[in-house]
Amino acid sequence: MPHDPPNWFDARGKVLLPEVATTGRTNLAGQVRGGGTDLPVLLHDALAFVASPTGVQVVDLATGRTVGEEAARGKALRSGSEGFTLPPVLAGTEVLTPALMATPASGTYAAGAVVEVVAVGTAAPYKAAWRTTVKLPEWALQSTKVKVKVVGAQDGTAVVTVVGADTAVTYGIDTVSHSLRWTHPGLEAVAVGTGMVTGLLDGEPLTPVPLGVDLASGTEKWRGVATYAATMEAAGPATIRVAGQGPSGSKSDQLLDMTSGRLRAAMPPELEATTCTYDQVRTLVCEGSFTVAAVDPATGQFLWALKDGEGGREAPKVTSVWHGRVYGQGAGGPVALDARTGADMPTRPEAAPLLVNAYVGLVLNKELRLTSYPAGG
């Protein structure tokens, strides 16, 4: 039975996920590097789609059984131990999983690399509905650190970005004809929404340019200011966050309109350099040293902050944010907060999940394996 959002999680019905879900993702402290959103797992109803460097497994979270599995065709370009496999993406009734594959030399043709996208249906028998390959630039074969991600899919176009040590390329793929619509060299795509793709375009060394391109055609629609050490992240359905150092040398941390690139608001000064997660409804939840806080991404309005020692409370270690709820580990165990107000929820969640949907929460166990707990109301 779905609960949106869950109030608690039931360890009595726990199910273990495949080891590949956390391979290369944990540090010596037993934590997942990058947090739950970087795990190679997509939750869809009571299913988990678990990606690997060469394909995807479909796990029934009620039973723990693998009910489907599809692999890319060929030899993986990089091993899974590097931890670069990112989560699959839902596109309508299909889940898209990319894989970086090496192509061997043949006759007069040199060895190369491709990205293969495998689309698996979200209903039984969980088989590949289609697959397509796109040839990659030569640098993808030579780079020691290269990762691929389906950034998003909307209106019949899936956006795939491949990032190397010092460059990137982004592709728009037609999800109906399965053909390549457009290519944008130098662009590391970050977000898809409102008919747009936004990302960072290669510029001067360590100084990329925020960019917005049309989702259907890849045509440039807006270009921001070159920003030293720039970072960009999705901050809502039509908002992106861009931080770094501007031309004048001053620090910049802004919320921009995804469609136009125009400034919505500056991030509150006390939240600069914090890591923020959108709750998929209307709130951006941020975590810094000894602080958890929230912002309205549409307006930049500061909503609340929970700082260690204020009012006798202690800021929890946030593990996930979903549909108006903040889950984390507090001084006395797992806690849940209201994302809009920061108030403690009355029900103890019993677990601090890394990923959540209406059916389950995924928790890291003592053996550093992901375990699925059924959601409770």
mmCIF file of N, CA, C and O in Angstrom, residues 144-235:
data_model
loop_
_atom_site.group_PDB
_atom_site.id
_atom_site.type_symbol
_atom_site.label_atom_id
_atom_site.label_comp_id
_atom_site.label_asym_id
_atom_site.label_seq_id
_atom_site.Cartn_x
_atom_site.Cartn_y
_atom_site.Cartn_z
ATOM 1 N N THR A 144 40.806 8.744 -18.549
ATOM 2 C CA THR A 144 40.844 7.756 -17.469
ATOM 3 C C THR A 144 39.615 7.842 -16.576
ATOM 4 O O THR A 144 39.306 6.903 -15.858
ATOM 5 N N LYS A 145 38.933 8.980 -16.605
ATOM 6 C CA LYS A 145 37.720 9.148 -15.811
ATOM 7 C C LYS A 145 36.611 9.644 -16.725
ATOM 8 O O LYS A 145 36.602 10.795 -17.154
ATOM 9 N N VAL A 146 35.682 8.772 -17.015
ATOM 10 C CA VAL A 146 34.568 9.145 -17.878
ATOM 11 C C VAL A 146 33.288 8.535 -17.310
ATOM 12 O O VAL A 146 33.282 7.394 -16.846
ATOM 13 N N LYS A 147 32.226 9.324 -17.265
ATOM 14 C CA LYS A 147 30.953 8.826 -16.742
ATOM 15 C C LYS A 147 29.836 9.255 -17.664
ATOM 16 O O LYS A 147 29.944 10.239 -18.410
ATOM 17 N N VAL A 148 28.743 8.506 -17.618
ATOM 18 C CA VAL A 148 27.594 8.768 -18.479
ATOM 19 C C VAL A 148 26.338 8.816 -17.621
ATOM 20 O O VAL A 148 26.223 8.106 -16.613
ATOM 21 N N LYS A 149 25.401 9.659 -18.041
ATOM 22 C CA LYS A 149 24.141 9.768 -17.307
ATOM 23 C C LYS A 149 23.028 10.170 -18.247
ATOM 24 O O LYS A 149 23.211 11.023 -19.125
ATOM 25 N N VAL A 150 21.864 9.522 -18.092
ATOM 26 C CA VAL A 150 20.640 10.055 -18.692
ATOM 27 C C VAL A 150 20.142 11.127 -17.732
ATOM 28 O O VAL A 150 19.711 10.837 -16.618
ATOM 29 N N VAL A 151 20.253 12.372 -18.142
ATOM 30 C CA VAL A 151 19.937 13.492 -17.249
ATOM 31 C C VAL A 151 18.432 13.615 -17.041
ATOM 32 O O VAL A 151 17.960 13.964 -15.957
ATOM 33 N N GLY A 152 17.662 13.322 -18.093
ATOM 34 C CA GLY A 152 16.215 13.403 -17.991
ATOM 35 C C GLY A 152 15.581 13.087 -19.334
ATOM 36 O O GLY A 152 16.271 12.961 -20.348
ATOM 37 N N ALA A 153 14.280 12.955 -19.311
ATOM 38 C CA ALA A 153 13.526 12.684 -20.542
ATOM 39 C C ALA A 153 12.185 13.392 -20.447
ATOM 40 O O ALA A 153 11.515 13.342 -19.413
ATOM 41 N N GLN A 154 11.807 14.053 -21.534
ATOM 42 C CA GLN A 154 10.566 14.819 -21.552
ATOM 43 C C GLN A 154 10.163 15.051 -22.999
ATOM 44 O O GLN A 154 11.019 15.243 -23.878
ATOM 45 N N ASP A 155 8.865 14.994 -23.257
ATOM 46 C CA ASP A 155 8.331 15.353 -24.578
ATOM 47 C C ASP A 155 9.012 14.612 -25.722
ATOM 48 O O ASP A 155 9.291 15.176 -26.779
ATOM 49 N N GLY A 156 9.323 13.330 -25.498
ATOM 50 C CA GLY A 156 9.868 12.505 -26.571
ATOM 51 C C GLY A 156 11.357 12.629 -26.798
ATOM 52 O O GLY A 156 11.881 12.075 -27.766
ATOM 53 N N THR A 157 12.072 13.341 -25.910
ATOM 54 C CA THR A 157 13.521 13.465 -26.037
ATOM 55 C C THR A 157 14.195 13.075 -24.734
ATOM 56 O O THR A 157 13.841 13.587 -23.672
ATOM 57 N N ALA A 158 15.158 12.164 -24.839
ATOM 58 C CA ALA A 158 15.999 11.802 -23.698
ATOM 59 C C ALA A 158 17.336 12.510 -23.849
ATOM 60 O O ALA A 158 17.894 12.581 -24.950
ATOM 61 N N VAL A 159 17.862 13.027 -22.743
ATOM 62 C CA VAL A 159 19.117 13.762 -22.757
ATOM 63 C C VAL A 159 20.184 12.937 -22.060
ATOM 64 O O VAL A 159 20.034 12.573 -20.888
ATOM 65 N N VAL A 160 21.249 12.641 -22.803
ATOM 66 C CA VAL A 160 22.360 11.834 -22.286
ATOM 67 C C VAL A 160 23.617 12.681 -22.309
ATOM 68 O O VAL A 160 23.945 13.291 -23.338
ATOM 69 N N THR A 161 24.328 12.728 -21.193
ATOM 70 C CA THR A 161 25.564 13.491 -21.141
ATOM 71 C C THR A 161 26.717 12.578 -20.751
ATOM 72 O O THR A 161 26.559 11.682 -19.920
ATOM 73 N N VAL A 162 27.856 12.778 -21.394
ATOM 74 C CA VAL A 162 29.073 12.020 -21.111
ATOM 75 C C VAL A 162 30.146 13.015 -20.705
ATOM 76 O O VAL A 162 30.398 13.992 -21.418
ATOM 77 N N VAL A 163 30.780 12.764 -19.551
ATOM 78 C CA VAL A 163 31.743 13.708 -18.988
ATOM 79 C C VAL A 163 33.087 13.015 -18.818
ATOM 80 O O VAL A 163 33.170 11.921 -18.252
ATOM 81 N N GLY A 164 34.146 13.650 -19.325
ATOM 82 C CA GLY A 164 35.496 13.160 -19.143
ATOM 83 C C GLY A 164 36.250 13.983 -18.133
ATOM 84 O O GLY A 164 35.656 14.761 -17.376
ATOM 85 N N ALA A 165 37.558 13.858 -18.117
ATOM 86 C CA ALA A 165 38.365 14.562 -17.125
ATOM 87 C C ALA A 165 38.288 16.074 -17.286
ATOM 88 O O ALA A 165 38.289 16.810 -16.306
ATOM 89 N N ASP A 166 38.198 16.568 -18.543
ATOM 90 C CA ASP A 166 38.194 18.020 -18.733
ATOM 91 C C ASP A 166 37.275 18.480 -19.862
ATOM 92 O O ASP A 166 37.388 19.606 -20.345
ATOM 93 N N THR A 167 36.349 17.627 -20.285
ATOM 94 C CA THR A 167 35.400 18.022 -21.315
ATOM 95 C C THR A 167 34.147 17.153 -21.217
ATOM 96 O O THR A 167 34.068 16.265 -20.363
ATOM 97 N N ALA A 168 33.172 17.444 -22.069
ATOM 98 C CA ALA A 168 31.905 16.717 -22.019
ATOM 99 C C ALA A 168 31.229 16.794 -23.383
ATOM 100 O O ALA A 168 31.640 17.548 -24.275
ATOM 101 N N VAL A 169 30.174 15.998 -23.545
ATOM 102 C CA VAL A 169 29.319 16.068 -24.729
ATOM 103 C C VAL A 169 27.922 15.636 -24.308
ATOM 104 O O VAL A 169 27.770 14.777 -23.435
ATOM 105 N N THR A 170 26.909 16.265 -24.903
ATOM 106 C CA THR A 170 25.525 15.941 -24.574
ATOM 107 C C THR A 170 24.758 15.624 -25.854
ATOM 108 O O THR A 170 24.943 16.272 -26.881
ATOM 109 N N TYR A 171 23.870 14.617 -25.753
ATOM 110 C CA TYR A 171 23.076 14.159 -26.891
ATOM 111 C C TYR A 171 21.590 14.230 -26.558
ATOM 112 O O TYR A 171 21.171 13.964 -25.426
ATOM 113 N N GLY A 172 20.790 14.584 -27.564
ATOM 114 C CA GLY A 172 19.341 14.484 -27.477
ATOM 115 C C GLY A 172 18.892 13.315 -28.325
ATOM 116 O O GLY A 172 19.138 13.278 -29.532
ATOM 117 N N ILE A 173 18.220 12.333 -27.712
ATOM 118 C CA ILE A 173 17.807 11.108 -28.399
ATOM 119 C C ILE A 173 16.282 11.034 -28.451
ATOM 120 O O ILE A 173 15.608 11.208 -27.433
ATOM 121 N N ASP A 174 15.751 10.790 -29.639
ATOM 122 C CA ASP A 174 14.312 10.659 -29.843
ATOM 123 C C ASP A 174 13.854 9.327 -29.245
ATOM 124 O O ASP A 174 14.316 8.266 -29.661
ATOM 125 N N THR A 175 12.938 9.370 -28.272
ATOM 126 C CA THR A 175 12.508 8.141 -27.603
ATOM 127 C C THR A 175 11.425 7.394 -28.382
ATOM 128 O O THR A 175 11.018 6.306 -27.977
ATOM 129 N N VAL A 176 10.980 7.958 -29.500
ATOM 130 C CA VAL A 176 10.015 7.262 -30.357
ATOM 131 C C VAL A 176 10.732 6.574 -31.514
ATOM 132 O O VAL A 176 10.578 5.370 -31.745
ATOM 133 N N SER A 177 11.563 7.331 -32.236
ATOM 134 C CA SER A 177 12.302 6.760 -33.367
ATOM 135 C C SER A 177 13.629 6.147 -32.926
ATOM 136 O O SER A 177 14.248 5.386 -33.672
ATOM 137 N N HIS A 178 14.085 6.489 -31.707
ATOM 138 C CA HIS A 178 15.330 5.986 -31.111
ATOM 139 C C HIS A 178 16.562 6.473 -31.872
ATOM 140 O O HIS A 178 17.630 5.872 -31.792
ATOM 141 N N SER A 179 16.409 7.570 -32.581
ATOM 142 C CA SER A 179 17.508 8.136 -33.362
ATOM 143 C C SER A 179 18.085 9.353 -32.648
ATOM 144 O O SER A 179 17.457 9.950 -31.759
ATOM 145 N N LEU A 180 19.300 9.735 -33.060
ATOM 146 C CA LEU A 180 19.958 10.902 -32.485
ATOM 147 C C LEU A 180 19.364 12.175 -33.069
ATOM 148 O O LEU A 180 19.351 12.363 -34.286
ATOM 149 N N ARG A 181 18.856 13.058 -32.204
ATOM 150 C CA ARG A 181 18.288 14.328 -32.663
ATOM 151 C C ARG A 181 19.339 15.421 -32.767
ATOM 152 O O ARG A 181 19.354 16.195 -33.712
ATOM 153 N N TRP A 182 20.193 15.510 -31.759
ATOM 154 C CA TRP A 182 21.183 16.583 -31.747
ATOM 155 C C TRP A 182 22.366 16.222 -30.860
ATOM 156 O O TRP A 182 22.274 15.345 -29.998
ATOM 157 N N THR A 183 23.470 16.919 -31.106
ATOM 158 C CA THR A 183 24.702 16.753 -30.336
ATOM 159 C C THR A 183 25.201 18.124 -29.931
ATOM 160 O O THR A 183 25.188 19.055 -30.737
ATOM 161 N N HIS A 184 25.635 18.259 -28.684
ATOM 162 C CA HIS A 184 26.186 19.542 -28.228
ATOM 163 C C HIS A 184 27.545 19.283 -27.578
ATOM 164 O O HIS A 184 27.642 18.984 -26.380
ATOM 165 N N PRO A 185 28.646 19.416 -28.336
ATOM 166 C CA PRO A 185 29.983 19.220 -27.770
ATOM 167 C C PRO A 185 30.277 20.238 -26.670
ATOM 168 O O PRO A 185 29.869 21.395 -26.750
ATOM 169 N N GLY A 186 30.991 19.782 -25.651
ATOM 170 C CA GLY A 186 31.421 20.674 -24.584
ATOM 171 C C GLY A 186 30.399 20.921 -23.503
ATOM 172 O O GLY A 186 30.711 21.554 -22.491
ATOM 173 N N LEU A 187 29.174 20.438 -23.669
ATOM 174 C CA LEU A 187 28.111 20.710 -22.694
ATOM 175 C C LEU A 187 27.929 19.533 -21.740
ATOM 176 O O LEU A 187 27.673 18.412 -22.174
ATOM 177 N N GLU A 188 28.049 19.803 -20.455
ATOM 178 C CA GLU A 188 27.676 18.842 -19.420
ATOM 179 C C GLU A 188 26.266 19.201 -18.958
ATOM 180 O O GLU A 188 26.063 20.167 -18.226
ATOM 181 N N ALA A 189 25.287 18.441 -19.424
ATOM 182 C CA ALA A 189 23.899 18.724 -19.061
ATOM 183 C C ALA A 189 23.659 18.354 -17.601
ATOM 184 O O ALA A 189 24.191 17.365 -17.095
ATOM 185 N N VAL A 190 22.836 19.152 -16.936
ATOM 186 C CA VAL A 190 22.571 18.959 -15.515
ATOM 187 C C VAL A 190 21.089 18.754 -15.236
ATOM 188 O O VAL A 190 20.712 17.972 -14.362
ATOM 189 N N ALA A 191 20.222 19.440 -15.978
ATOM 190 C CA ALA A 191 18.789 19.381 -15.677
ATOM 191 C C ALA A 191 17.965 19.446 -16.961
ATOM 192 O O ALA A 191 18.371 20.067 -17.953
ATOM 193 N N VAL A 192 16.797 18.803 -16.908
ATOM 194 C CA VAL A 192 15.829 18.834 -18.004
ATOM 195 C C VAL A 192 14.487 19.272 -17.428
ATOM 196 O O VAL A 192 14.036 18.743 -16.408
ATOM 197 N N GLY A 193 13.847 20.265 -18.074
ATOM 198 C CA GLY A 193 12.543 20.713 -17.613
ATOM 199 C C GLY A 193 12.052 21.878 -18.437
ATOM 200 O O GLY A 193 12.849 22.602 -19.047
ATOM 201 N N THR A 194 10.748 22.058 -18.477
ATOM 202 C CA THR A 194 10.097 23.161 -19.193
ATOM 203 C C THR A 194 10.570 23.260 -20.644
ATOM 204 O O THR A 194 10.747 24.346 -21.183
ATOM 205 N N GLY A 195 10.803 22.099 -21.281
ATOM 206 C CA GLY A 195 11.245 22.099 -22.673
ATOM 207 C C GLY A 195 12.668 22.549 -22.881
ATOM 208 O O GLY A 195 13.058 22.902 -23.998
ATOM 209 N N MET A 196 13.464 22.536 -21.808
ATOM 210 C CA MET A 196 14.833 23.037 -21.863
ATOM 211 C C MET A 196 15.807 22.005 -21.286
ATOM 212 O O MET A 196 15.440 21.149 -20.483
ATOM 213 N N VAL A 197 17.063 22.150 -21.710
ATOM 214 C CA VAL A 197 18.186 21.437 -21.102
ATOM 215 C C VAL A 197 19.155 22.493 -20.609
ATOM 216 O O VAL A 197 19.515 23.411 -21.356
ATOM 217 N N THR A 198 19.565 22.405 -19.362
ATOM 218 C CA THR A 198 20.522 23.362 -18.829
ATOM 219 C C THR A 198 21.764 22.628 -18.357
ATOM 220 O O THR A 198 21.709 21.486 -17.905
ATOM 221 N N GLY A 199 22.915 23.295 -18.482
ATOM 222 C CA GLY A 199 24.160 22.674 -18.077
ATOM 223 C C GLY A 199 25.294 23.668 -18.106
ATOM 224 O O GLY A 199 25.087 24.884 -18.194
ATOM 225 N N LEU A 200 26.516 23.153 -18.036
ATOM 226 C CA LEU A 200 27.725 23.968 -18.039
ATOM 227 C C LEU A 200 28.524 23.674 -19.304
ATOM 228 O O LEU A 200 28.830 22.517 -19.600
ATOM 229 N N LEU A 201 28.848 24.725 -20.047
ATOM 230 C CA LEU A 201 29.575 24.610 -21.306
ATOM 231 C C LEU A 201 31.051 24.910 -21.077
ATOM 232 O O LEU A 201 31.410 25.872 -20.399
ATOM 233 N N ASP A 202 31.924 24.070 -21.675
ATOM 234 C CA ASP A 202 33.364 24.309 -21.580
ATOM 235 C C ASP A 202 33.696 25.746 -21.977
ATOM 236 O O ASP A 202 33.218 26.252 -22.994
ATOM 237 N N GLY A 203 34.544 26.390 -21.173
ATOM 238 C CA GLY A 203 35.000 27.740 -21.502
ATOM 239 C C GLY A 203 36.484 27.853 -21.228
ATOM 240 O O GLY A 203 37.256 26.964 -21.564
ATOM 241 N N GLU A 204 36.877 28.940 -20.590
ATOM 242 C CA GLU A 204 38.261 29.079 -20.154
ATOM 243 C C GLU A 204 38.559 28.010 -19.103
ATOM 244 O O GLU A 204 37.626 27.452 -18.516
ATOM 245 N N PRO A 205 39.830 27.702 -18.852
ATOM 246 C CA PRO A 205 40.149 26.672 -17.857
ATOM 247 C C PRO A 205 39.429 26.900 -16.526
ATOM 248 O O PRO A 205 39.498 27.982 -15.948
ATOM 249 N N LEU A 206 38.706 25.878 -16.092
ATOM 250 C CA LEU A 206 37.973 25.895 -14.822
ATOM 251 C C LEU A 206 36.923 26.997 -14.759
ATOM 252 O O LEU A 206 36.451 27.352 -13.673
ATOM 253 N N THR A 207 36.522 27.521 -15.914
ATOM 254 C CA THR A 207 35.553 28.631 -15.930
ATOM 255 C C THR A 207 34.461 28.352 -16.960
ATOM 256 O O THR A 207 34.405 28.979 -18.026
ATOM 257 N N PRO A 208 33.555 27.409 -16.662
ATOM 258 C CA PRO A 208 32.494 27.087 -17.614
ATOM 259 C C PRO A 208 31.412 28.157 -17.655
ATOM 260 O O PRO A 208 31.348 29.046 -16.802
ATOM 261 N N VAL A 209 30.552 28.038 -18.669
ATOM 262 C CA VAL A 209 29.476 29.005 -18.886
ATOM 263 C C VAL A 209 28.130 28.314 -18.704
ATOM 264 O O VAL A 209 27.849 27.311 -19.375
ATOM 265 N N PRO A 210 27.253 28.804 -17.818
ATOM 266 C CA PRO A 210 25.905 28.253 -17.724
ATOM 267 C C PRO A 210 25.170 28.438 -19.049
ATOM 268 O O PRO A 210 25.244 29.507 -19.668
ATOM 269 N N LEU A 211 24.451 27.397 -19.484
ATOM 270 C CA LEU A 211 23.841 27.417 -20.809
ATOM 271 C C LEU A 211 22.482 26.752 -20.770
ATOM 272 O O LEU A 211 22.274 25.768 -20.051
ATOM 273 N N GLY A 212 21.554 27.290 -21.566
ATOM 274 C CA GLY A 212 20.251 26.670 -21.749
ATOM 275 C C GLY A 212 20.013 26.394 -23.220
ATOM 276 O O GLY A 212 20.192 27.291 -24.053
ATOM 277 N N VAL A 213 19.632 25.163 -23.569
ATOM 278 C CA VAL A 213 19.362 24.811 -24.961
ATOM 279 C C VAL A 213 17.969 24.203 -25.071
ATOM 280 O O VAL A 213 17.430 23.644 -24.114
ATOM 281 N N ASP A 214 17.399 24.314 -26.265
ATOM 282 C CA ASP A 214 16.074 23.773 -26.534
ATOM 283 C C ASP A 214 16.117 22.245 -26.483
ATOM 284 O O ASP A 214 16.996 21.621 -27.081
ATOM 285 N N LEU A 215 15.175 21.652 -25.782
ATOM 286 C CA LEU A 215 15.162 20.203 -25.604
ATOM 287 C C LEU A 215 15.000 19.451 -26.920
ATOM 288 O O LEU A 215 15.671 18.442 -27.160
ATOM 289 N N ALA A 216 14.136 19.934 -27.798
ATOM 290 C CA ALA A 216 13.834 19.220 -29.030
ATOM 291 C C ALA A 216 14.934 19.336 -30.073
ATOM 292 O O ALA A 216 15.202 18.388 -30.819
ATOM 293 N N SER A 217 15.608 20.501 -30.123
ATOM 294 C CA SER A 217 16.557 20.749 -31.210
ATOM 295 C C SER A 217 18.004 20.908 -30.773
ATOM 296 O O SER A 217 18.915 20.846 -31.600
ATOM 297 N N GLY A 218 18.238 21.159 -29.486
ATOM 298 C CA GLY A 218 19.594 21.428 -29.009
ATOM 299 C C GLY A 218 20.071 22.834 -29.299
ATOM 300 O O GLY A 218 21.227 23.175 -29.046
ATOM 301 N N THR A 219 19.179 23.692 -29.817
ATOM 302 C CA THR A 219 19.540 25.071 -30.155
ATOM 303 C C THR A 219 19.738 25.905 -28.891
ATOM 304 O O THR A 219 18.915 25.853 -27.970
ATOM 305 N N GLU A 220 20.812 26.687 -28.862
ATOM 306 C CA GLU A 220 21.069 27.531 -27.703
ATOM 307 C C GLU A 220 19.973 28.572 -27.539
ATOM 308 O O GLU A 220 19.606 29.267 -28.483
ATOM 309 N N LYS A 221 19.458 28.690 -26.301
ATOM 310 C CA LYS A 221 18.416 29.669 -25.995
ATOM 311 C C LYS A 221 18.922 30.791 -25.084
ATOM 312 O O LYS A 221 18.448 31.917 -25.172
ATOM 313 N N TRP A 222 19.816 30.485 -24.198
ATOM 314 C CA TRP A 222 20.414 31.526 -23.371
ATOM 315 C C TRP A 222 21.800 31.100 -22.902
ATOM 316 O O TRP A 222 22.118 29.919 -22.859
ATOM 317 N N ARG A 223 22.602 32.094 -22.578
ATOM 318 C CA ARG A 223 23.976 31.865 -22.122
ATOM 319 C C ARG A 223 24.241 32.782 -20.943
ATOM 320 O O ARG A 223 23.994 33.985 -21.011
ATOM 321 N N GLY A 224 24.738 32.219 -19.855
ATOM 322 C CA GLY A 224 25.011 33.006 -18.663
ATOM 323 C C GLY A 224 26.429 33.544 -18.648
ATOM 324 O O GLY A 224 27.126 33.558 -19.667
ATOM 325 N N VAL A 225 26.853 33.965 -17.477
ATOM 326 C CA VAL A 225 28.168 34.563 -17.282
ATOM 327 C C VAL A 225 29.170 33.472 -16.927
ATOM 328 O O VAL A 225 28.894 32.612 -16.077
ATOM 329 N N ALA A 226 30.331 33.487 -17.578
ATOM 330 C CA ALA A 226 31.389 32.541 -17.243
ATOM 331 C C ALA A 226 31.704 32.620 -15.753
ATOM 332 O O ALA A 226 31.869 33.717 -15.202
ATOM 333 N N THR A 227 31.762 31.463 -15.114
ATOM 334 C CA THR A 227 31.877 31.414 -13.659
ATOM 335 C C THR A 227 33.008 30.475 -13.254
ATOM 336 O O THR A 227 32.996 29.292 -13.618
ATOM 337 N N TYR A 228 33.961 30.991 -12.516
ATOM 338 C CA TYR A 228 35.092 30.173 -12.090
ATOM 339 C C TYR A 228 34.634 29.126 -11.064
ATOM 340 O O TYR A 228 33.851 29.421 -10.165
ATOM 341 N N ALA A 229 35.118 27.878 -11.237
ATOM 342 C CA ALA A 229 34.779 26.769 -10.335
ATOM 343 C C ALA A 229 33.268 26.612 -10.199
ATOM 344 O O ALA A 229 32.744 26.362 -9.107
ATOM 345 N N ALA A 230 32.566 26.758 -11.309
ATOM 346 C CA ALA A 230 31.096 26.727 -11.289
ATOM 347 C C ALA A 230 30.560 25.343 -10.972
ATOM 348 O O ALA A 230 31.116 24.319 -11.389
ATOM 349 N N THR A 231 29.469 25.323 -10.232
ATOM 350 C CA THR A 231 28.665 24.125 -10.036
ATOM 351 C C THR A 231 27.231 24.463 -10.405
ATOM 352 O O THR A 231 26.792 25.610 -10.252
ATOM 353 N N MET A 232 26.516 23.468 -10.907
ATOM 354 C CA MET A 232 25.098 23.660 -11.227
ATOM 355 C C MET A 232 24.335 22.431 -10.752
ATOM 356 O O MET A 232 24.812 21.299 -10.862
ATOM 357 N N GLU A 233 23.132 22.660 -10.217
ATOM 358 C CA GLU A 233 22.277 21.551 -9.817
ATOM 359 C C GLU A 233 20.824 21.946 -10.017
ATOM 360 O O GLU A 233 20.460 23.131 -9.984
ATOM 361 N N ALA A 234 19.996 20.931 -10.278
ATOM 362 C CA ALA A 234 18.562 21.173 -10.378
ATOM 363 C C ALA A 234 18.035 21.586 -9.014
ATOM 364 O O ALA A 234 18.405 21.012 -7.992
ATOM 365 N N ALA A 235 17.159 22.598 -8.996
ATOM 366 C CA ALA A 235 16.640 23.105 -7.731
ATOM 367 C C ALA A 235 15.121 23.201 -7.748
ATOM 368 O O ALA A 235 14.532 23.888 -6.917
#
